[in-house]
Amino acid sequence: MLDELVHLTHRFYYCLDESRYPELVAAFRNDGVWHRQGKTLTGHAQILAAMRERPSTLRTRHVITNHFLSESDANSATLIAYMTAFRFDDGTTRQGPYPIDGPFRFNLVKIRFAREGGAWRIAEQWSE
C-alpha cells in the first residue's frame, strides 16, 4: 500500500510541475479537498480553476522525502512527508536550466487517501 500511495504522491507533484492539470485533478476524489496557499479548494472544478490561474511562465520542482503512513486501513490511509519546493519565474517563456538560488519552500505535507471505485485517490491534502 505504501508504495502505491508514494507513487500517486510523486505523480501528483510531477503533474503539478509539468502543468498537467487534468491529470493532477484526476488524482483527487470527486469531492477531494486541497488546502492550498490559504484557500480550501473542493472538488475537481475548483482545483482545476486554481491550477489554470498559475502563470504559464512559472517553473517548479517539488521533491518529496521521508514519507510514511501515519494511519491506514483497507480503504483509507494518511501519508506524511516532507516537501521541498523550488521555483523560477522571471515572466518569460524559456528553456532550462533555470537559475535557482535555493529552496522556495519546505513543508510538512499530509495527504489523506481513500478508495474510490477501487482505486486510491486523494481525499484531502494540506501542508504546513
CSV table of C-alpha atoms in Angstrom, one decimal:
chain,number,residue,atom,x,y,z
A,1,MET,CA,0.0,0.0,0.0
A,2,LEU,CA,2.8,2.5,0.9
A,3,ASP,CA,4.5,2.1,-2.4
A,4,GLU,CA,1.2,2.7,-4.3
A,5,LEU,CA,0.5,5.9,-2.3
A,6,VAL,CA,4.0,7.2,-2.6
A,7,HIS,CA,3.8,6.6,-6.4
A,8,LEU,CA,0.5,8.5,-6.6
A,9,THR,CA,2.0,11.4,-4.5
A,10,HIS,CA,5.1,11.6,-6.8
A,11,ARG,CA,2.8,11.5,-9.8
A,12,PHE,CA,0.7,14.3,-8.4
A,13,TYR,CA,3.7,16.6,-7.9
A,14,TYR,CA,5.1,15.7,-11.3
A,15,CYS,CA,1.8,16.7,-12.9
A,16,LEU,CA,1.9,20.0,-10.9
A,17,ASP,CA,5.5,20.7,-12.1
A,18,GLU,CA,4.7,19.8,-15.7
A,19,SER,CA,1.4,21.8,-15.8
A,20,ARG,CA,-0.5,18.6,-16.5
A,21,TYR,CA,-3.5,19.8,-14.6
A,22,PRO,CA,-6.2,17.4,-15.8
A,23,GLU,CA,-4.1,14.5,-14.6
A,24,LEU,CA,-3.4,16.3,-11.3
A,25,VAL,CA,-7.1,16.8,-10.8
A,26,ALA,CA,-7.7,13.1,-11.6
A,27,ALA,CA,-5.6,12.2,-8.5
A,28,PHE,CA,-8.4,13.6,-6.3
A,29,ARG,CA,-11.6,12.0,-5.4
A,30,ASN,CA,-14.6,13.9,-7.0
A,31,ASP,CA,-15.2,15.6,-3.6
A,32,GLY,CA,-11.5,15.9,-2.8
A,33,VAL,CA,-10.2,18.9,-0.8
A,34,TRP,CA,-6.9,20.6,-1.2
A,35,HIS,CA,-5.9,23.2,1.3
A,36,ARG,CA,-3.5,25.3,-0.8
A,37,GLN,CA,-1.9,28.7,-0.2
A,38,GLY,CA,-4.5,29.8,2.4
A,39,LYS,CA,-7.5,28.6,0.3
A,40,THR,CA,-9.7,25.5,0.5
A,41,LEU,CA,-10.3,24.0,-2.9
A,42,THR,CA,-13.1,21.5,-3.0
A,43,GLY,CA,-13.9,19.2,-6.0
A,44,HIS,CA,-12.3,18.9,-9.4
A,45,ALA,CA,-13.7,22.2,-10.8
A,46,GLN,CA,-12.2,24.4,-8.1
A,47,ILE,CA,-8.9,22.6,-8.1
A,48,LEU,CA,-8.6,22.9,-11.9
A,49,ALA,CA,-9.6,26.6,-11.9
A,50,ALA,CA,-6.9,27.3,-9.3
A,51,MET,CA,-4.3,25.5,-11.4
A,52,ARG,CA,-5.3,27.5,-14.5
A,53,GLU,CA,-4.5,30.7,-12.6
A,54,ARG,CA,-0.9,29.7,-12.3
A,55,PRO,CA,1.4,31.8,-14.5
A,56,SER,CA,2.4,29.9,-17.7
A,57,THR,CA,6.0,31.1,-17.1
A,58,LEU,CA,6.2,29.6,-13.6
A,59,ARG,CA,8.6,26.6,-13.4
A,60,THR,CA,8.5,24.5,-10.2
A,61,ARG,CA,10.1,21.3,-8.9
A,62,HIS,CA,8.8,19.5,-5.8
A,63,VAL,CA,10.9,17.0,-4.0
A,64,ILE,CA,9.1,14.6,-1.7
A,65,THR,CA,11.0,12.7,1.0
A,66,ASN,CA,10.7,11.0,4.4
A,67,HIS,CA,7.3,9.6,3.7
A,68,PHE,CA,5.4,7.2,6.0
A,69,LEU,CA,1.9,6.2,6.8
A,70,SER,CA,0.6,7.6,10.0
A,71,GLU,CA,-2.6,5.5,9.8
A,72,SER,CA,-4.2,3.1,7.4
A,73,ASP,CA,-6.9,0.5,6.9
A,74,ALA,CA,-8.2,-1.3,3.8
A,75,ASN,CA,-9.9,1.8,2.4
A,76,SER,CA,-8.1,4.9,3.8
A,77,ALA,CA,-4.7,6.0,4.7
A,78,THR,CA,-2.8,9.1,5.6
A,79,LEU,CA,0.7,9.7,4.2
A,80,ILE,CA,3.0,12.3,5.8
A,81,ALA,CA,6.1,13.5,4.0
A,82,TYR,CA,8.5,16.5,3.6
A,83,MET,CA,8.1,18.6,0.5
A,84,THR,CA,10.9,20.9,-0.7
A,85,ALA,CA,9.8,23.2,-3.5
A,86,PHE,CA,12.0,25.1,-6.0
A,87,ARG,CA,10.5,27.7,-8.3
A,88,PHE,CA,11.6,30.1,-11.0
A,89,ASP,CA,9.6,32.7,-12.8
A,90,ASP,CA,11.1,35.8,-14.5
A,91,GLY,CA,7.9,36.3,-16.5
A,92,THR,CA,9.4,35.0,-19.7
A,93,THR,CA,9.0,31.7,-21.6
A,94,ARG,CA,12.3,29.9,-21.9
A,95,GLN,CA,14.0,26.6,-21.7
A,96,GLY,CA,16.0,25.4,-18.7
A,97,PRO,CA,18.2,25.2,-16.9
A,98,TYR,CA,16.8,27.8,-14.7
A,99,PRO,CA,18.8,29.8,-12.2
A,100,ILE,CA,17.6,28.9,-8.7
A,101,ASP,CA,19.3,30.1,-5.6
A,102,GLY,CA,17.8,27.6,-3.2
A,103,PRO,CA,14.6,26.1,-2.0
A,104,PHE,CA,11.5,28.3,-2.2
A,105,ARG,CA,9.6,26.4,0.5
A,106,PHE,CA,9.9,23.4,2.9
A,107,ASN,CA,6.7,21.9,4.1
A,108,LEU,CA,5.3,19.0,6.0
A,109,VAL,CA,2.7,17.5,3.7
A,110,LYS,CA,-0.3,15.4,4.9
A,111,ILE,CA,-2.4,13.5,2.3
A,112,ARG,CA,-5.4,11.5,3.3
A,113,PHE,CA,-6.2,8.9,0.6
A,114,ALA,CA,-9.4,7.0,0.2
A,115,ARG,CA,-10.5,4.3,-2.3
A,116,GLU,CA,-12.9,5.5,-5.0
A,117,GLY,CA,-14.1,3.0,-7.5
A,118,GLY,CA,-11.4,0.5,-6.3
A,119,ALA,CA,-8.6,3.0,-6.9
A,120,TRP,CA,-6.7,5.2,-4.4
A,121,ARG,CA,-7.5,8.9,-4.7
A,122,ILE,CA,-6.6,11.9,-2.7
A,123,ALA,CA,-9.5,12.7,-0.3
A,124,GLU,CA,-7.7,15.7,1.4
A,125,GLN,CA,-4.3,17.3,1.3
A,126,TRP,CA,-2.7,20.0,3.3
A,127,SER,CA,0.7,21.3,4.2
A,128,GLU,CA,2.3,23.3,6.9
